[in-house]
GROMACS .gro file of C-alpha atoms in nm:
model
  282
    1MET     CA    1  -1.941  -3.948   1.945
    2SER     CA    2  -1.846  -3.589   1.846
    3ARG     CA    3  -1.842  -3.520   1.471
    4VAL     CA    4  -1.622  -3.282   1.270
    5ALA     CA    5  -1.581  -3.209   0.899
    6VAL     CA    6  -1.239  -3.086   0.782
    7VAL     CA    7  -1.257  -2.924   0.438
    8GLY     CA    8  -0.921  -2.926   0.258
    9ALA     CA    9  -0.677  -3.219   0.268
   10GLY     CA   10  -0.348  -3.030   0.230
   11THR     CA   11  -0.068  -3.009   0.486
   12LEU     CA   12  -0.275  -2.833   0.751
   13GLY     CA   13  -0.602  -3.008   0.668
   14ASN     CA   14  -0.457  -3.355   0.711
   15GLY     CA   15  -0.293  -3.247   1.037
   16ILE     CA   16  -0.623  -3.109   1.169
   17ALA     CA   17  -0.806  -3.430   1.072
   18HIS     CA   18  -0.529  -3.629   1.246
   19VAL     CA   19  -0.563  -3.450   1.582
   20PHE     CA   20  -0.944  -3.459   1.581
   21ALA     CA   21  -0.953  -3.831   1.498
   22GLN     CA   22  -0.685  -3.905   1.756
   23ALA     CA   23  -0.894  -3.723   2.018
   24GLY     CA   24  -1.187  -3.956   1.943
   25TRP     CA   25  -1.388  -3.746   1.694
   26ASP     CA   26  -1.572  -3.900   1.399
   27THR     CA   27  -1.389  -3.709   1.122
   28ALA     CA   28  -1.499  -3.639   0.764
   29LEU     CA   29  -1.205  -3.519   0.551
   30VAL     CA   30  -1.329  -3.344   0.237
   31ASP     CA   31  -1.137  -3.229  -0.073
   32VAL     CA   32  -1.225  -3.186  -0.441
   33SER     CA   33  -0.920  -3.400  -0.528
   34ARG     CA   34  -0.928  -3.775  -0.461
   35GLU     CA   35  -0.550  -3.776  -0.507
   36ALA     CA   36  -0.512  -3.515  -0.229
   37LEU     CA   37  -0.734  -3.724   0.000
   38ASP     CA   38  -0.534  -4.044  -0.063
   39ARG     CA   39  -0.210  -3.854  -0.002
   40ALA     CA   40  -0.353  -3.706   0.320
   41VAL     CA   41  -0.449  -4.047   0.462
   42LYS     CA   42  -0.103  -4.182   0.373
   43THR     CA   43   0.059  -3.884   0.550
   44ILE     CA   44  -0.158  -3.928   0.860
   45GLY     CA   45  -0.064  -4.298   0.869
   46ALA     CA   46   0.308  -4.214   0.841
   47ASN     CA   47   0.282  -3.952   1.117
   48LEU     CA   48   0.099  -4.199   1.341
   49ASP     CA   49   0.372  -4.458   1.274
   50ARG     CA   50   0.625  -4.204   1.402
   51GLN     CA   51   0.414  -4.153   1.715
   52VAL     CA   52   0.398  -4.531   1.768
   53LYS     CA   53   0.780  -4.557   1.736
   54LYS     CA   54   0.822  -4.279   1.994
   55GLY     CA   55   0.574  -4.448   2.229
   56GLY     CA   56   0.320  -4.164   2.207
   57VAL     CA   57   0.041  -4.393   2.085
   58THR     CA   58  -0.008  -4.768   2.058
   59ALA     CA   59  -0.053  -4.959   1.731
   60ALA     CA   60  -0.418  -5.017   1.831
   61GLN     CA   61  -0.470  -4.641   1.886
   62LYS     CA   62  -0.318  -4.573   1.544
   63ASP     CA   63  -0.568  -4.810   1.381
   64GLU     CA   64  -0.858  -4.657   1.578
   65THR     CA   65  -0.752  -4.306   1.470
   66LEU     CA   66  -0.736  -4.401   1.101
   67GLY     CA   67  -1.069  -4.583   1.136
   68ARG     CA   68  -1.240  -4.261   1.249
   69ILE     CA   69  -1.140  -4.074   0.928
   70LYS     CA   70  -1.375  -4.097   0.630
   71THR     CA   71  -1.281  -3.919   0.307
   72SER     CA   72  -1.510  -3.762   0.048
   73THR     CA   73  -1.478  -3.547  -0.266
   74ASN     CA   74  -1.796  -3.358  -0.183
   75LEU     CA   75  -1.967  -3.247   0.136
   76PRO     CA   76  -2.106  -3.562   0.296
   77ASN     CA   77  -2.425  -3.582   0.500
   78LEU     CA   78  -2.349  -3.335   0.778
   79GLN     CA   79  -2.621  -3.441   1.022
   80ASN     CA   80  -2.502  -3.441   1.386
   81LEU     CA   81  -2.202  -3.225   1.287
   82GLU     CA   82  -2.074  -3.017   1.580
   83ILE     CA   83  -1.804  -2.822   1.399
   84ALA     CA   84  -1.659  -2.780   1.050
   85VAL     CA   85  -1.302  -2.659   1.003
   86GLU     CA   86  -1.213  -2.517   0.662
   87ALA     CA   87  -0.845  -2.557   0.567
   88ALA     CA   88  -0.853  -2.483   0.194
   89THR     CA   89  -0.613  -2.269  -0.007
   90GLU     CA   90  -0.552  -1.912   0.117
   91ASN     CA   91  -0.781  -1.755  -0.143
   92PRO     CA   92  -1.083  -1.549  -0.030
   93ASP     CA   93  -1.312  -1.659  -0.316
   94VAL     CA   94  -1.242  -2.028  -0.250
   95LYS     CA   95  -1.308  -1.987   0.123
   96TYR     CA   96  -1.624  -1.781   0.069
   97LYS     CA   97  -1.769  -2.049  -0.160
   98ILE     CA   98  -1.692  -2.324   0.095
   99PHE     CA   99  -1.857  -2.129   0.376
  100ARG     CA  100  -2.172  -2.068   0.171
  101GLU     CA  101  -2.190  -2.443   0.105
  102LEU     CA  102  -2.121  -2.534   0.469
  103ASP     CA  103  -2.383  -2.285   0.588
  104ALA     CA  104  -2.643  -2.450   0.364
  105ALA     CA  105  -2.545  -2.809   0.454
  106ALA     CA  106  -2.456  -2.803   0.825
  107PRO     CA  107  -2.708  -2.825   1.112
  108ALA     CA  108  -2.826  -2.489   1.246
  109ALA     CA  109  -2.633  -2.532   1.572
  110ALA     CA  110  -2.297  -2.624   1.411
  111ILE     CA  111  -1.995  -2.399   1.445
  112LEU     CA  112  -1.809  -2.309   1.123
  113ALA     CA  113  -1.437  -2.242   1.174
  114SER     CA  114  -1.168  -2.129   0.931
  115ASN     CA  115  -0.801  -2.217   0.953
  116THR     CA  116  -0.717  -1.906   0.750
  117SER     CA  117  -0.381  -1.752   0.832
  118SER     CA  118  -0.471  -1.399   0.724
  119ILE     CA  119  -0.822  -1.345   0.577
  120PRO     CA  120  -1.053  -1.156   0.818
  121ILE     CA  121  -1.304  -1.384   0.991
  122THR     CA  122  -1.567  -1.108   0.973
  123ASN     CA  123  -1.551  -1.118   0.591
  124ILE     CA  124  -1.584  -1.497   0.592
  125ALA     CA  125  -1.876  -1.488   0.839
  126ALA     CA  126  -2.060  -1.240   0.616
  127GLN     CA  127  -2.096  -1.519   0.356
  128THR     CA  128  -2.322  -1.710   0.596
  129LYS     CA  129  -2.650  -1.668   0.780
  130ARG     CA  130  -2.485  -1.770   1.109
  131ALA     CA  131  -2.214  -1.507   1.172
  132PRO     CA  132  -2.230  -1.557   1.553
  133GLN     CA  133  -2.118  -1.920   1.497
  134VAL     CA  134  -1.827  -1.840   1.263
  135ILE     CA  135  -1.478  -1.822   1.411
  136GLY     CA  136  -1.111  -1.863   1.325
  137MET     CA  137  -0.923  -2.173   1.439
  138HIS     CA  138  -0.568  -2.114   1.319
  139PHE     CA  139  -0.359  -2.428   1.374
  140MET     CA  140   0.018  -2.421   1.330
  141ASN     CA  141   0.222  -2.653   1.107
  142PRO     CA  142   0.291  -2.939   1.178
  143VAL     CA  143  -0.047  -2.964   1.351
  144PRO     CA  144   0.011  -3.286   1.552
  145VAL     CA  145   0.326  -3.132   1.709
  146MET     CA  146   0.255  -2.760   1.752
  147GLN     CA  147   0.073  -2.653   2.068
  148LEU     CA  148  -0.089  -2.326   1.963
  149VAL     CA  149  -0.437  -2.272   1.822
  150GLU     CA  150  -0.504  -1.905   1.753
  151VAL     CA  151  -0.878  -1.858   1.815
  152ILE     CA  152  -0.998  -1.555   1.618
  153ARG     CA  153  -1.315  -1.374   1.717
  154GLY     CA  154  -1.491  -1.201   1.425
  155GLN     CA  155  -1.701  -0.888   1.467
  156GLU     CA  156  -2.018  -1.095   1.517
  157THR     CA  157  -1.873  -1.409   1.682
  158SER     CA  158  -2.066  -1.488   2.000
  159ASP     CA  159  -1.912  -1.545   2.343
  160GLU     CA  160  -2.067  -1.892   2.342
  161THR     CA  161  -1.891  -1.985   2.017
  162VAL     CA  162  -1.556  -1.863   2.153
  163LYS     CA  163  -1.609  -2.063   2.472
  164GLU     CA  164  -1.697  -2.380   2.276
  165VAL     CA  165  -1.398  -2.353   2.041
  166VAL     CA  166  -1.157  -2.291   2.328
  167LYS     CA  167  -1.294  -2.608   2.488
  168VAL     CA  168  -1.253  -2.804   2.161
  169ALA     CA  169  -0.891  -2.689   2.125
  170GLU     CA  170  -0.819  -2.801   2.482
  171VAL     CA  171  -0.979  -3.143   2.415
  172LEU     CA  172  -0.736  -3.176   2.121
  173GLY     CA  173  -0.448  -3.119   2.363
  174LYS     CA  174  -0.375  -2.770   2.226
  175THR     CA  175  -0.329  -2.433   2.393
  176PRO     CA  176  -0.590  -2.187   2.261
  177VAL     CA  177  -0.514  -1.813   2.257
  178VAL     CA  178  -0.807  -1.581   2.180
  179VAL     CA  179  -0.734  -1.278   1.959
  180ASN     CA  180  -0.953  -1.024   1.782
  181ASP     CA  181  -1.009  -1.015   1.408
  182SER     CA  182  -0.745  -0.825   1.210
  183PRO     CA  183  -0.554  -0.914   0.891
  184GLY     CA  184  -0.288  -1.170   0.983
  185PHE     CA  185  -0.416  -1.177   1.344
  186VAL     CA  186  -0.111  -1.188   1.576
  187SER     CA  187   0.086  -1.485   1.442
  188ASN     CA  188   0.122  -1.384   1.079
  189ARG     CA  189   0.117  -1.010   1.134
  190VAL     CA  190   0.439  -1.054   1.333
  191LEU     CA  191   0.591  -1.359   1.157
  192MET     CA  192   0.535  -1.285   0.788
  193PRO     CA  193   0.703  -0.941   0.778
  194MET     CA  194   1.007  -1.101   0.945
  195ILE     CA  195   1.016  -1.376   0.680
  196ASN     CA  196   0.962  -1.112   0.407
  197GLU     CA  197   1.252  -0.902   0.542
  198ALA     CA  198   1.476  -1.211   0.545
  199MET     CA  199   1.395  -1.251   0.173
  200PHE     CA  200   1.491  -0.888   0.108
  201CYS     CA  201   1.827  -0.960   0.277
  202VAL     CA  202   1.888  -1.243   0.029
  203MET     CA  203   1.761  -1.044  -0.272
  204GLU     CA  204   1.983  -0.746  -0.187
  205GLY     CA  205   2.291  -0.966  -0.142
  206VAL     CA  206   2.324  -0.893   0.231
  207ALA     CA  207   2.363  -1.265   0.308
  208THR     CA  208   2.291  -1.616   0.179
  209PRO     CA  209   1.974  -1.797   0.296
  210ASP     CA  210   2.185  -2.020   0.522
  211ALA     CA  211   2.361  -1.718   0.676
  212VAL     CA  212   2.030  -1.540   0.744
  213ASP     CA  213   1.884  -1.851   0.906
  214THR     CA  214   2.196  -1.915   1.115
  215VAL     CA  215   2.193  -1.558   1.250
  216MET     CA  216   1.829  -1.594   1.357
  217LYS     CA  217   1.880  -1.941   1.508
  218LEU     CA  218   2.201  -1.874   1.701
  219GLY     CA  219   2.151  -1.504   1.770
  220MET     CA  220   1.777  -1.489   1.837
  221ASN     CA  221   1.726  -1.846   1.966
  222HIS     CA  222   1.475  -1.934   1.694
  223PRO     CA  223   1.442  -2.313   1.657
  224VAL     CA  224   1.431  -2.277   1.277
  225GLY     CA  225   1.543  -1.993   1.052
  226PRO     CA  226   1.286  -1.771   0.874
  227LEU     CA  227   1.373  -1.894   0.523
  228ALA     CA  228   1.365  -2.263   0.615
  229LEU     CA  229   1.032  -2.189   0.785
  230ALA     CA  230   0.904  -2.014   0.470
  231ASP     CA  231   0.994  -2.327   0.271
  232LEU     CA  232   0.801  -2.539   0.521
  233ILE     CA  233   0.494  -2.311   0.514
  234GLY     CA  234   0.503  -2.286   0.132
  235LEU     CA  235   0.623  -1.975  -0.051
  236ASP     CA  236   0.286  -1.947  -0.228
  237THR     CA  237   0.114  -1.930   0.112
  238CYS     CA  238   0.368  -1.671   0.232
  239LEU     CA  239   0.297  -1.460  -0.078
  240ALA     CA  240  -0.081  -1.489  -0.038
  241THR     CA  241  -0.055  -1.386   0.327
  242MET     CA  242   0.170  -1.086   0.253
  243GLU     CA  243  -0.071  -0.975  -0.021
  244VAL     CA  244  -0.363  -0.981   0.224
  245LEU     CA  245  -0.161  -0.784   0.483
  246HIS     CA  246  -0.051  -0.530   0.220
  247HIS     CA  247  -0.400  -0.488   0.073
  248ASP     CA  248  -0.600  -0.484   0.397
  249LEU     CA  249  -0.364  -0.280   0.617
  250GLY     CA  250  -0.258  -0.047   0.334
  251ASP     CA  251   0.099  -0.003   0.456
  252ASP     CA  252   0.397  -0.053   0.224
  253LYS     CA  253   0.593  -0.222   0.502
  254TYR     CA  254   0.386  -0.530   0.411
  255ARG     CA  255   0.485  -0.519   0.039
  256PRO     CA  256   0.579  -0.873  -0.069
  257CYS     CA  257   0.947  -0.910  -0.156
  258PRO     CA  258   0.997  -0.923  -0.539
  259LEU     CA  259   1.219  -1.232  -0.493
  260LEU     CA  260   0.923  -1.409  -0.328
  261ARG     CA  261   0.701  -1.327  -0.627
  262LYS     CA  262   0.969  -1.449  -0.869
  263MET     CA  263   1.020  -1.779  -0.686
  264VAL     CA  264   0.646  -1.851  -0.671
  265ALA     CA  265   0.611  -1.769  -1.042
  266ALA     CA  266   0.893  -2.018  -1.112
  267GLY     CA  267   0.716  -2.290  -0.914
  268ARG     CA  268   0.978  -2.291  -0.639
  269LEU     CA  269   0.730  -2.318  -0.352
  270GLY     CA  270   0.953  -2.474  -0.085
  271LYS     CA  271   0.947  -2.821   0.058
  272LYS     CA  272   0.624  -2.928  -0.115
  273SER     CA  273   0.765  -2.862  -0.464
  274GLY     CA  274   1.117  -2.990  -0.387
  275ARG     CA  275   1.287  -2.649  -0.406
  276GLY     CA  276   1.254  -2.311  -0.238
  277PHE     CA  277   1.535  -2.129  -0.062
  278TYR     CA  278   1.678  -2.477  -0.008
  279ASP     CA  279   1.683  -2.791  -0.223
  280TYR     CA  280   1.482  -3.090  -0.093
  281ARG     CA  281   1.517  -3.316  -0.398
  282GLY     CA  282   1.806  -3.529  -0.266
   0.00000   0.00000   0.00000
């Protein structure tokens, strides 16, 4: 049986663990918080229940999927590990520490992947002694539903690692797209400035959040408006991503909107905190 470790049990981490376990992988889900791990398993169970109701999986397959997930508050024995996927908070220091620990604990042949949405893979790989085996695997939220996996090749990532990760993404039922390392890659370099500009429209009184989102949905055929999407992603994650783009690309067009900073400072992080541009407390 193939073996994966997913480090970070937040929204994306639990989704990544879900799709690996559902595809038959022995899955270790690791987080420093036992509460986060318990919440993650509960979320995976609820998402599987929805799949059962829709006829996507059977009740037996749901039980098998949950049975493949083992949780831990520290890195478990990583023998026979084929790949580790880090999905921790979008903070370079946190990610660097995790990669140093994974590099020391994982078998020499294991691939180390990051689900970062903006931090350069080359910088992450430099924390390890296996840069050719370090790669980006950027899943989209919600992971069980979204088709794309952005596969990011760092400066030192080998062709063999890229080939293996593309194959893994396909086994998970995803569509991998290979891109080169650059802050924000393609997805967030294009998406986040649009979301940021939508926030400027609200801050400057051009339109209400609902009006901005309706224009983008009905006029541009977006399935969800940029501000509702920001709430789903998490405004703290949006801010962290914009800060990386602004710092690493050095262009003021990536300056985070002051309203975004204010909302994050106030704890209005979007759906996960109950309030963002919209109210989810009802």
